[in-house]
């Protein structure tokens, strides 16, 4: 049995019916709502980590255990993300996206009622399971509906939505937690998610995606030949290393700056938001770079190398405290600029008819890195290796460069249909 290159869709998609290219207005609507969903996933993804100091004080637990809570979130997310790719190909992206959003919101609200530290683990697992659907569903919707010439900007806006969620989460979570307690912080963030879920549920006509007519024949064993193609494996490895570094910064940057470099906690917490806002600006810049070059590997490698060098300076205690916040804006800018090119690298490595499975597999590398990073860096902090954490993060970015520059050489076979 060979995979077909023909597709069906949940609802008619204009440019598949020989109609003119999608209008700018429709493209903007699709990109806007998908980016809103992505922003919510990142907003709730960082609902718990900013509250770790409060949770540690109340439950008297170690940083390593809290890192394990974060790791549980990403382990569940990675497992579901891999499976979600198959489901998206078979049933379409919309029901998968709405189901995942429901789980993410429900897990956040449940966490607000946790009676002890161990209750955070099942809550984190529910949240992670919901989070796992977003990349396969989001990219399936964007690829099916957005005019190809605007895809670079679509990926950029999608990334900006996610980074804005990341940037807002520490401010909202920590501020609400400090003022009203961590339970109220999680409850409010969960209610925000509930409102956005209602908005997404009202957009049935535009949250559509292609479905492979033979998707019911796609099995794990039958897809192994697809996943072991060199370019796809290298994309997976890139996500593991790059995400372990990025999530390490997002999760433990305040603690590492404070404990390792004696940066006041207020400034250290602000550095997280600065890093994420810098990353948002970088994604915008990266969107323009992505549509103006075919060498997306060079864009990604350059940004990661710059980030690694800047982090080495931090580890060497070479940044004066007054410059910490703007310095992390620059680090975020460099790393964020790689995002749109990264997504286009994955798209170019994806055979037709396999978008859901490839995105599910490759982006599960993101969750694997996000699971391992907090556990490893939490152990480093427990052993007084806060400053050394920045050297390790920089090294991970350098290893990621080695993965991404090889993708161009590892060509996907021209024959896109594989044995099921």
Coordinates of C-alpha atoms in Angstrom, one line a residue:
X1 CA 0.0 0.0 0.0
X2 CA 1.4 3.4 -0.9
X3 CA 0.5 6.7 0.6
X4 CA -1.6 8.9 -1.7
X5 CA -0.7 12.5 -2.4
X6 CA -4.4 13.4 -2.7
X7 CA -6.1 15.0 0.2
X8 CA -9.6 15.5 1.5
X9 CA -10.5 18.3 3.9
X10 CA -12.9 18.8 6.8
X11 CA -14.6 21.7 4.9
X12 CA -13.9 23.0 1.4
X13 CA -10.6 24.9 1.2
X14 CA -10.8 27.5 -1.5
X15 CA -7.3 27.2 -3.1
X16 CA -7.8 23.4 -3.5
X17 CA -10.8 24.0 -5.8
X18 CA -8.9 26.1 -8.4
X19 CA -10.2 29.2 -6.8
X20 CA -8.0 32.3 -6.6
X21 CA -5.4 32.6 -3.9
X22 CA -6.8 33.1 -0.4
X23 CA -7.6 36.7 0.4
X24 CA -5.4 38.6 2.8
X25 CA -8.4 38.9 5.1
X26 CA -9.0 35.1 5.3
X27 CA -5.3 34.4 5.8
X28 CA -5.2 37.0 8.6
X29 CA -8.2 35.4 10.3
X30 CA -6.7 31.9 10.2
X31 CA -3.3 33.1 11.3
X32 CA -4.8 35.2 14.1
X33 CA -6.9 32.5 15.7
X34 CA -4.3 29.8 15.3
X35 CA -1.8 32.2 16.9
X36 CA -4.3 32.9 19.7
X37 CA -4.5 29.1 20.4
X38 CA -0.7 28.9 20.4
X39 CA -0.4 31.8 22.7
X40 CA -2.8 30.2 25.2
X41 CA -0.8 26.9 25.1
X42 CA 2.4 28.8 26.1
X43 CA 0.6 31.0 28.6
X44 CA -0.7 28.0 30.5
X45 CA 2.6 26.1 29.9
X46 CA 4.3 28.6 32.2
X47 CA 1.4 28.9 34.7
X48 CA 3.2 26.7 37.2
X49 CA 7.0 27.5 37.0
X50 CA 6.8 31.1 38.2
X51 CA 5.0 29.8 41.2
X52 CA 7.7 27.3 42.1
X53 CA 9.2 29.6 44.9
X54 CA 5.8 29.8 46.5
X55 CA 5.1 26.1 46.1
X56 CA 8.5 25.2 47.4
X57 CA 7.9 27.3 50.5
X58 CA 4.4 25.9 51.2
X59 CA 5.1 22.2 50.5
X60 CA 8.8 22.2 51.7
X61 CA 10.1 20.3 48.6
X62 CA 13.3 20.5 46.5
X63 CA 13.9 22.3 43.2
X64 CA 14.5 18.9 41.7
X65 CA 11.0 17.7 42.6
X66 CA 9.5 20.8 41.1
X67 CA 11.7 20.3 38.0
X68 CA 10.2 16.8 37.9
X69 CA 6.7 18.3 37.9
X70 CA 7.7 20.4 34.9
X71 CA 9.2 17.3 33.3
X72 CA 5.9 15.4 33.8
X73 CA 4.1 18.1 31.9
X74 CA 6.5 17.8 28.9
X75 CA 6.6 14.0 29.0
X76 CA 2.8 13.8 28.7
X77 CA 2.9 16.5 26.0
X78 CA 5.5 14.6 24.0
X79 CA 3.6 11.3 24.1
X80 CA 0.3 13.0 23.1
X81 CA 2.0 15.2 20.5
X82 CA 3.4 12.1 18.7
X83 CA 0.0 10.4 18.7
X84 CA -1.8 13.6 17.8
X85 CA 0.0 13.7 14.4
X86 CA -1.8 10.5 13.4
X87 CA -5.1 11.7 14.7
X88 CA -4.8 15.0 12.8
X89 CA -4.1 13.2 9.5
X90 CA -7.2 11.0 10.0
X91 CA -9.8 13.3 11.6
X92 CA -8.6 16.8 10.9
X93 CA -7.1 19.4 13.1
X94 CA -10.1 21.2 14.6
X95 CA -11.5 18.5 16.9
X96 CA -8.0 17.7 18.1
X97 CA -7.2 21.3 18.8
X98 CA -10.4 21.9 20.8
X99 CA -10.0 18.6 22.8
X100 CA -6.4 19.6 23.7
X101 CA -7.4 23.1 24.8
X102 CA -10.1 21.6 27.0
X103 CA -7.6 19.3 28.7
X104 CA -5.0 22.1 29.2
X105 CA -7.6 24.4 30.8
X106 CA -9.1 21.6 33.0
X107 CA -5.6 20.6 34.3
X108 CA -4.8 24.2 35.2
X109 CA -8.0 24.6 37.1
X110 CA -7.4 21.3 38.9
X111 CA -3.9 22.3 39.9
X112 CA -5.4 25.3 41.7
X113 CA -7.1 22.9 44.1
X114 CA -4.0 20.6 44.6
X115 CA -3.8 19.5 48.3
X116 CA -0.1 18.8 48.2
X117 CA 3.0 18.7 46.0
X118 CA 2.3 15.2 44.8
X119 CA -1.1 16.2 43.5
X120 CA 0.6 18.5 41.0
X121 CA 1.9 15.5 39.1
X122 CA -1.5 14.3 37.7
X123 CA -2.5 17.9 37.1
X124 CA 0.7 18.5 35.2
X125 CA 0.1 15.3 33.2
X126 CA -3.4 16.5 32.2
X127 CA -2.1 19.9 31.2
X128 CA 0.7 18.3 29.2
X129 CA -1.6 16.0 27.4
X130 CA -3.7 19.0 26.3
X131 CA -0.6 20.9 25.3
X132 CA 0.6 18.1 23.1
X133 CA -1.9 18.7 20.3
X134 CA -1.0 22.3 19.4
X135 CA 1.9 21.9 17.0
X136 CA 0.4 19.1 14.8
X137 CA -3.0 20.8 14.8
X138 CA -1.7 24.4 14.3
X139 CA 0.6 23.7 11.5
X140 CA -1.9 21.5 9.7
X141 CA -4.4 24.4 9.8
X142 CA -1.8 26.9 8.6
X143 CA -0.5 24.7 5.8
X144 CA -4.0 23.9 4.6
X145 CA -5.4 27.5 4.6
X146 CA -2.7 30.1 4.3
X147 CA -1.4 31.2 0.9
X148 CA 2.1 29.6 0.4
X149 CA 3.8 33.0 -0.1
X150 CA 2.6 34.1 3.3
X151 CA 3.6 31.0 5.2
X152 CA 6.9 32.5 6.4
X153 CA 4.9 35.3 8.0
X154 CA 2.3 32.9 9.2
X155 CA 4.9 30.9 11.1
X156 CA 6.4 34.1 12.4
X157 CA 3.1 35.3 13.8
X158 CA 2.4 31.8 15.2
X159 CA 5.7 32.0 17.0
X160 CA 5.0 35.5 18.2
X161 CA 1.7 34.4 19.7
X162 CA 3.5 31.6 21.6
X163 CA 6.2 34.0 22.9
X164 CA 3.6 36.6 24.0
X165 CA 2.0 33.8 26.0
X166 CA 5.3 33.0 27.5
X167 CA 6.1 36.6 28.2
X168 CA 2.7 37.3 29.9
X169 CA 2.6 34.1 32.0
X170 CA 5.5 34.9 34.4
X171 CA 4.1 38.4 35.0
X172 CA 0.5 37.3 35.5
X173 CA 1.3 34.2 37.4
X174 CA 3.9 35.6 39.8
X175 CA 2.0 38.9 40.3
X176 CA -1.3 37.1 41.1
X177 CA 0.5 34.5 43.2
X178 CA 2.3 37.1 45.3
X179 CA -0.8 39.2 45.8
X180 CA -3.5 36.5 46.2
X181 CA -1.7 33.2 46.6
X182 CA -0.7 30.5 44.0
X183 CA -4.2 28.9 44.0
X184 CA -5.9 32.1 42.9
X185 CA -3.2 32.7 40.3
X186 CA -3.9 29.2 38.7
X187 CA -7.6 29.6 38.9
X188 CA -7.6 33.0 37.1
X189 CA -5.3 31.7 34.4
X190 CA -7.5 28.7 33.9
X191 CA -10.6 30.9 33.6
X192 CA -8.8 33.0 30.9
X193 CA -8.2 29.8 29.1
X194 CA -11.8 28.8 29.3
X195 CA -12.8 32.1 27.6
X196 CA -10.4 31.5 24.8
X197 CA -11.6 28.0 24.4
X198 CA -15.1 29.4 23.8
X199 CA -13.7 31.8 21.1
X200 CA -11.9 29.0 19.3
X201 CA -15.0 26.8 19.4
X202 CA -16.9 29.5 17.5
X203 CA -14.4 29.4 14.5
X204 CA -15.4 26.1 13.0
X205 CA -15.3 27.3 9.4
X206 CA -11.7 28.4 9.4
X207 CA -9.9 25.9 11.7
X208 CA -9.9 23.3 8.9
X209 CA -7.1 21.1 7.7
X210 CA -6.3 18.5 5.0
X211 CA -6.9 14.8 5.8
X212 CA -5.2 12.0 4.0
X213 CA -7.8 9.7 2.6
X214 CA -5.7 6.6 3.5
X215 CA -4.9 7.9 7.0
X216 CA -6.8 5.0 8.6
X217 CA -4.1 2.8 7.2
X218 CA -1.3 4.8 8.9
X219 CA 0.2 2.8 11.7
X220 CA 3.2 3.3 13.9
X221 CA 5.1 0.4 12.3
X222 CA 4.2 1.6 8.9
X223 CA 5.5 5.0 9.6
X224 CA 8.9 4.0 10.9
X225 CA 10.5 4.3 7.4
X226 CA 9.1 7.9 7.3
X227 CA 10.5 8.8 10.8
X228 CA 14.0 7.4 10.2
X229 CA 14.6 9.5 7.1
X230 CA 17.9 11.4 8.0
X231 CA 16.4 14.9 7.5
X232 CA 13.4 14.2 9.8
X233 CA 15.6 12.5 12.5
X234 CA 18.0 15.5 12.4
X235 CA 15.0 17.9 12.8
X236 CA 13.9 15.8 15.9
X237 CA 17.4 16.0 17.4
X238 CA 17.5 19.8 16.8
X239 CA 14.3 20.2 18.7
X240 CA 15.6 18.1 21.7
X241 CA 18.8 20.1 22.2
X242 CA 17.4 23.6 21.4
X243 CA 14.3 23.1 23.5
X244 CA 16.2 21.7 26.5
X245 CA 18.3 24.9 26.5
X246 CA 15.3 27.3 26.0
X247 CA 13.1 25.7 28.6
X248 CA 16.0 25.6 31.1
X249 CA 16.2 29.4 30.7
X250 CA 12.5 29.9 31.0
X251 CA 12.1 27.7 34.0
X252 CA 15.2 28.5 36.2
X253 CA 16.6 31.7 34.9
X254 CA 15.6 33.8 38.0
X255 CA 16.9 31.1 40.4
X256 CA 20.2 30.7 38.5
X257 CA 20.8 34.5 38.2
X258 CA 20.0 35.0 41.9
X259 CA 21.9 32.0 43.3
X260 CA 24.8 31.9 40.9
X261 CA 25.5 35.6 40.1
X262 CA 23.8 37.4 43.1
X263 CA 21.4 39.2 40.8
X264 CA 18.4 40.6 42.9
X265 CA 15.3 38.4 42.5
X266 CA 13.2 41.3 41.1
X267 CA 15.8 41.9 38.3
X268 CA 16.3 38.2 37.8
X269 CA 12.5 37.6 37.3
X270 CA 12.4 40.6 35.0
X271 CA 15.1 39.0 32.9
X272 CA 12.8 36.1 32.0
X273 CA 10.2 38.5 30.6
X274 CA 13.0 40.4 28.9
X275 CA 14.3 37.2 27.3
X276 CA 10.8 36.2 26.1
X277 CA 9.9 39.7 24.8
X278 CA 13.3 39.7 23.0
X279 CA 12.4 36.3 21.5
X280 CA 9.1 37.7 20.3
X281 CA 10.9 40.6 18.5
X282 CA 13.3 38.0 17.1
X283 CA 10.5 35.9 15.7
X284 CA 9.2 38.9 13.8
X285 CA 12.6 39.6 12.4
X286 CA 13.0 35.9 11.6
X287 CA 9.8 35.9 9.6
X288 CA 11.2 38.5 7.2
X289 CA 14.5 36.6 7.0
X290 CA 12.7 33.3 6.3
X291 CA 10.8 34.7 3.3
X292 CA 13.9 36.3 1.8
X293 CA 16.3 33.3 1.9
X294 CA 16.4 29.7 0.9
X295 CA 19.2 28.9 3.4
X296 CA 17.1 28.6 6.5
X297 CA 19.8 26.5 8.1
X298 CA 22.2 29.4 8.0
X299 CA 19.7 31.7 9.8
X300 CA 19.1 29.1 12.5
X301 CA 22.8 28.3 13.0
X302 CA 23.8 32.0 13.2
X303 CA 21.1 32.9 15.8
X304 CA 21.9 29.9 18.0
X305 CA 25.7 30.6 17.8
X306 CA 25.1 34.2 18.9
X307 CA 22.9 33.1 21.8
X308 CA 25.6 30.5 22.9
X309 CA 28.3 33.1 22.9
X310 CA 26.2 35.6 24.9
X311 CA 25.3 33.0 27.5
X312 CA 29.0 32.1 27.9
X313 CA 29.6 35.8 28.8
X314 CA 26.8 35.5 31.4
X315 CA 28.4 32.3 32.9
X316 CA 31.7 34.1 33.1
X317 CA 30.0 36.8 35.2
X318 CA 30.8 39.4 32.5
X319 CA 27.4 41.2 32.6
X320 CA 27.0 44.1 35.1
X321 CA 23.7 43.8 37.1
X322 CA 22.2 47.0 35.6
X323 CA 22.7 45.5 32.1
X324 CA 21.2 42.0 32.9
X325 CA 17.6 42.8 31.7
X326 CA 18.6 44.5 28.3
X327 CA 21.2 41.8 27.8
X328 CA 18.6 39.0 27.9
X329 CA 16.5 41.0 25.4
X330 CA 19.4 40.5 23.0
X331 CA 19.8 36.8 23.8
X332 CA 16.0 36.3 23.2
X333 CA 16.3 38.3 19.9
X334 CA 19.1 36.0 18.6
X335 CA 17.4 32.7 19.6
X336 CA 13.9 33.9 18.6
X337 CA 15.0 34.8 15.1
X338 CA 15.7 31.2 14.4
X339 CA 12.0 30.1 14.9
X340 CA 10.4 30.8 11.5
X341 CA 13.4 29.3 9.6
X342 CA 13.2 26.3 11.9
X343 CA 9.6 25.7 11.1
X344 CA 10.2 26.0 7.4
X345 CA 13.1 23.5 7.6
X346 CA 10.6 21.0 9.1
X347 CA 8.0 21.8 6.4
X348 CA 10.6 21.3 3.6
X349 CA 11.6 18.0 5.0
X350 CA 8.0 16.8 5.2
X351 CA 6.6 14.5 2.4
X352 CA 3.1 15.2 1.2
X353 CA 0.4 13.4 3.0
X354 CA 2.5 13.1 6.2
X355 CA 2.2 16.5 7.7
X356 CA 0.4 15.5 10.9
X357 CA 2.7 12.5 11.6
X358 CA 5.9 14.4 10.8
X359 CA 5.0 17.4 12.9
X360 CA 3.8 15.2 15.7
X361 CA 7.1 13.2 15.6
X362 CA 9.5 16.1 15.2
X363 CA 7.8 18.4 17.7
X364 CA 7.7 15.6 20.2
X365 CA 11.5 16.2 20.3
X366 CA 10.5 19.6 21.6
X367 CA 8.7 18.0 24.5
X368 CA 11.5 15.5 25.2
X369 CA 14.0 18.4 25.5
X370 CA 11.5 20.4 27.6
X371 CA 11.1 17.3 29.9
X372 CA 14.8 16.7 30.4
X373 CA 15.9 20.3 30.7
X374 CA 14.1 21.2 33.9
X375 CA 15.0 18.0 35.6
X376 CA 18.7 18.3 34.8
X377 CA 18.9 22.0 35.6
X378 CA 16.9 21.6 38.8
X379 CA 19.6 19.0 39.9
X380 CA 22.3 21.5 39.0
X381 CA 20.7 24.2 41.2
X382 CA 20.3 21.8 44.1
X383 CA 24.1 21.1 43.9
X384 CA 25.0 24.7 43.8
X385 CA 25.9 24.8 40.0
X386 CA 23.8 27.8 39.1
X387 CA 26.5 29.7 37.2
X388 CA 27.6 26.5 35.4
X389 CA 24.0 26.1 34.1
X390 CA 24.6 28.9 31.6
X391 CA 27.6 27.1 30.1
X392 CA 25.6 23.9 29.7
X393 CA 22.8 25.8 28.0
X394 CA 25.2 27.4 25.6
X395 CA 26.7 24.0 24.8
X396 CA 23.3 22.6 24.0
X397 CA 22.7 25.4 21.5
X398 CA 26.0 24.6 19.8
X399 CA 25.0 20.9 19.6
X400 CA 21.7 22.0 18.0
X401 CA 23.6 23.9 15.4
X402 CA 25.3 20.7 14.4
X403 CA 21.9 19.1 13.8
X404 CA 20.3 21.9 11.8
X405 CA 23.2 22.5 9.4
X406 CA 23.1 18.8 8.4
X407 CA 19.4 18.8 7.5
X408 CA 20.1 20.5 4.1
X409 CA 22.6 17.7 3.2
X410 CA 20.3 14.9 4.3
X411 CA 17.8 15.1 1.5
X412 CA 14.4 13.5 1.8
X413 CA 14.0 11.0 -1.0
X414 CA 12.2 12.3 -4.0
X415 CA 9.7 9.4 -3.8
X416 CA 7.4 10.7 -1.0
X417 CA 5.1 7.7 -0.8
X418 CA 6.4 5.0 1.6
X419 CA 5.2 1.5 2.4
X420 CA 2.4 1.6 5.0

